[in-house]
């Protein structure tokens, strides 16, 4: 009997998609779930989807345009999700009170991801998280 072991792709993977604000949250979660499945990434998909939802929700609350950009990448033992918006708002307050909606979301990002953060971009800002595997 011949057997063959399946292996995960070693090379980096990247998905970039622009989402309209109207359906961005559900579409982003679907894209992340599909990428994890297609690339056979050994992370908890429900955690990745929850954290993606938090980043997208925050982007939509502060978005100055009609669309956000989702980037999902996988390389070197980590899955990274970035959400770009055109918000002129300053970076998120990382010390927001835990009882607020922002504070609860930041606590989820901090406790469930390997790393996370927000940074300014030339056209707005980006939020990201990584999950190591």
Short mmCIF file of C-alpha atoms in Angstrom, two decimals:
data_model
loop_
_atom_site.label_atom_id
_atom_site.label_comp_id
_atom_site.label_asym_id
_atom_site.label_seq_id
_atom_site.Cartn_x
_atom_site.Cartn_y
_atom_site.Cartn_z
CA UNK A 1 0.00 0.00 0.00
CA UNK A 2 1.32 3.40 -0.94
CA UNK A 3 0.74 6.21 1.53
CA UNK A 4 1.43 9.85 1.09
CA UNK A 5 1.77 12.42 3.85
CA UNK A 6 0.19 15.76 3.19
CA UNK A 7 2.31 18.74 4.13
CA UNK A 8 1.43 22.37 4.70
CA UNK A 9 2.71 24.84 2.12
CA UNK A 10 6.03 26.30 3.23
CA UNK A 11 5.90 29.43 1.12
CA UNK A 12 4.16 32.60 2.20
CA UNK A 13 0.50 33.10 1.36
CA UNK A 14 -1.32 36.41 1.04
CA UNK A 15 -4.88 37.50 0.36
CA UNK A 16 -5.85 41.15 -0.16
CA UNK A 17 -9.45 42.21 -0.64
CA UNK A 18 -11.35 45.50 -0.51
CA UNK A 19 -14.70 45.29 1.27
CA UNK A 20 -17.57 47.76 1.18
CA UNK A 21 -18.69 48.97 4.57
CA UNK A 22 -22.21 47.58 4.22
CA UNK A 23 -21.18 43.90 4.38
CA UNK A 24 -17.57 44.21 5.54
CA UNK A 25 -17.81 42.41 8.88
CA UNK A 26 -19.41 39.20 7.57
CA UNK A 27 -17.35 39.21 4.37
CA UNK A 28 -14.08 39.68 6.29
CA UNK A 29 -14.90 36.80 8.64
CA UNK A 30 -15.76 34.57 5.67
CA UNK A 31 -12.50 35.48 3.91
CA UNK A 32 -10.39 34.72 6.99
CA UNK A 33 -12.18 31.41 7.59
CA UNK A 34 -11.75 30.41 3.92
CA UNK A 35 -8.04 31.32 3.91
CA UNK A 36 -7.37 29.27 7.05
CA UNK A 37 -9.15 26.30 5.51
CA UNK A 38 -7.56 26.63 2.04
CA UNK A 39 -4.04 27.11 3.39
CA UNK A 40 -4.51 24.45 6.08
CA UNK A 41 -3.29 26.81 8.81
CA UNK A 42 -3.33 25.11 12.23
CA UNK A 43 -4.90 27.97 14.21
CA UNK A 44 -8.28 28.16 15.91
CA UNK A 45 -10.48 29.60 13.15
CA UNK A 46 -13.10 30.78 15.64
CA UNK A 47 -10.49 32.92 17.43
CA UNK A 48 -9.23 34.35 14.14
CA UNK A 49 -12.79 35.19 13.08
CA UNK A 50 -13.62 36.80 16.44
CA UNK A 51 -10.51 39.00 16.34
CA UNK A 52 -11.12 39.88 12.69
CA UNK A 53 -14.63 40.95 13.59
CA UNK A 54 -13.23 43.23 16.30
CA UNK A 55 -10.75 44.89 13.93
CA UNK A 56 -13.38 45.37 11.22
CA UNK A 57 -15.94 46.70 13.70
CA UNK A 58 -13.45 49.24 14.97
CA UNK A 59 -12.51 50.27 11.44
CA UNK A 60 -16.17 50.76 10.55
CA UNK A 61 -16.78 52.89 13.66
CA UNK A 62 -13.98 55.26 12.63
CA UNK A 63 -13.92 54.88 8.84
CA UNK A 64 -13.87 58.08 6.79
CA UNK A 65 -14.50 56.27 3.48
CA UNK A 66 -16.88 53.68 2.11
CA UNK A 67 -14.53 50.69 2.12
CA UNK A 68 -11.87 48.94 4.16
CA UNK A 69 -9.07 46.68 3.03
CA UNK A 70 -8.49 43.24 4.54
CA UNK A 71 -5.11 41.54 4.22
CA UNK A 72 -4.61 37.97 5.43
CA UNK A 73 -1.11 36.55 5.28
CA UNK A 74 0.53 33.37 6.43
CA UNK A 75 4.28 32.82 6.70
CA UNK A 76 6.95 31.67 9.12
CA UNK A 77 4.56 29.97 11.52
CA UNK A 78 2.09 32.80 11.90
CA UNK A 79 -1.21 33.98 10.52
CA UNK A 80 -1.58 37.76 10.36
CA UNK A 81 -4.73 39.75 9.68
CA UNK A 82 -4.54 43.47 8.86
CA UNK A 83 -7.50 45.81 8.44
CA UNK A 84 -6.83 49.15 6.74
CA UNK A 85 -9.17 52.12 6.87
CA UNK A 86 -8.99 55.78 5.88
CA UNK A 87 -9.79 57.14 9.32
CA UNK A 88 -8.02 60.37 10.23
CA UNK A 89 -8.53 59.46 13.91
CA UNK A 90 -5.50 58.98 16.07
CA UNK A 91 -4.42 55.51 17.07
CA UNK A 92 -6.73 53.62 19.37
CA UNK A 93 -6.32 54.19 23.09
CA UNK A 94 -4.84 50.97 24.38
CA UNK A 95 -5.81 51.85 27.94
CA UNK A 96 -9.57 52.16 27.27
CA UNK A 97 -11.71 51.08 30.26
CA UNK A 98 -12.60 47.38 30.19
CA UNK A 99 -16.32 48.08 30.51
CA UNK A 100 -16.49 49.98 27.23
CA UNK A 101 -17.01 48.34 23.85
CA UNK A 102 -13.52 49.37 22.74
CA UNK A 103 -11.98 48.19 26.02
CA UNK A 104 -13.60 44.75 25.76
CA UNK A 105 -12.42 44.34 22.17
CA UNK A 106 -8.87 45.35 23.07
CA UNK A 107 -8.89 42.83 25.92
CA UNK A 108 -9.88 40.10 23.44
CA UNK A 109 -7.09 41.13 21.07
CA UNK A 110 -4.56 41.20 23.89
CA UNK A 111 -5.56 37.89 25.45
CA UNK A 112 -6.23 35.76 22.36
CA UNK A 113 -3.58 36.90 19.87
CA UNK A 114 0.17 36.43 19.83
CA UNK A 115 0.55 40.14 19.05
CA UNK A 116 -1.70 42.99 17.96
CA UNK A 117 -1.71 46.72 17.46
CA UNK A 118 -2.64 49.78 15.42
CA UNK A 119 -0.45 52.06 13.36
CA UNK A 120 -0.80 55.11 11.14
CA UNK A 121 -0.59 54.61 7.39
CA UNK A 122 -0.20 57.24 4.64
CA UNK A 123 -3.95 57.12 3.99
CA UNK A 124 -5.34 56.38 7.47
CA UNK A 125 -4.52 53.58 9.87
CA UNK A 126 -4.26 49.80 10.14
CA UNK A 127 -5.14 47.37 12.90
CA UNK A 128 -3.57 43.93 13.00
CA UNK A 129 -3.21 40.73 14.98
CA UNK A 130 -1.09 37.61 14.64
CA UNK A 131 -1.69 34.04 15.71
CA UNK A 132 1.40 31.84 16.02
CA UNK A 133 1.32 28.13 15.29
#
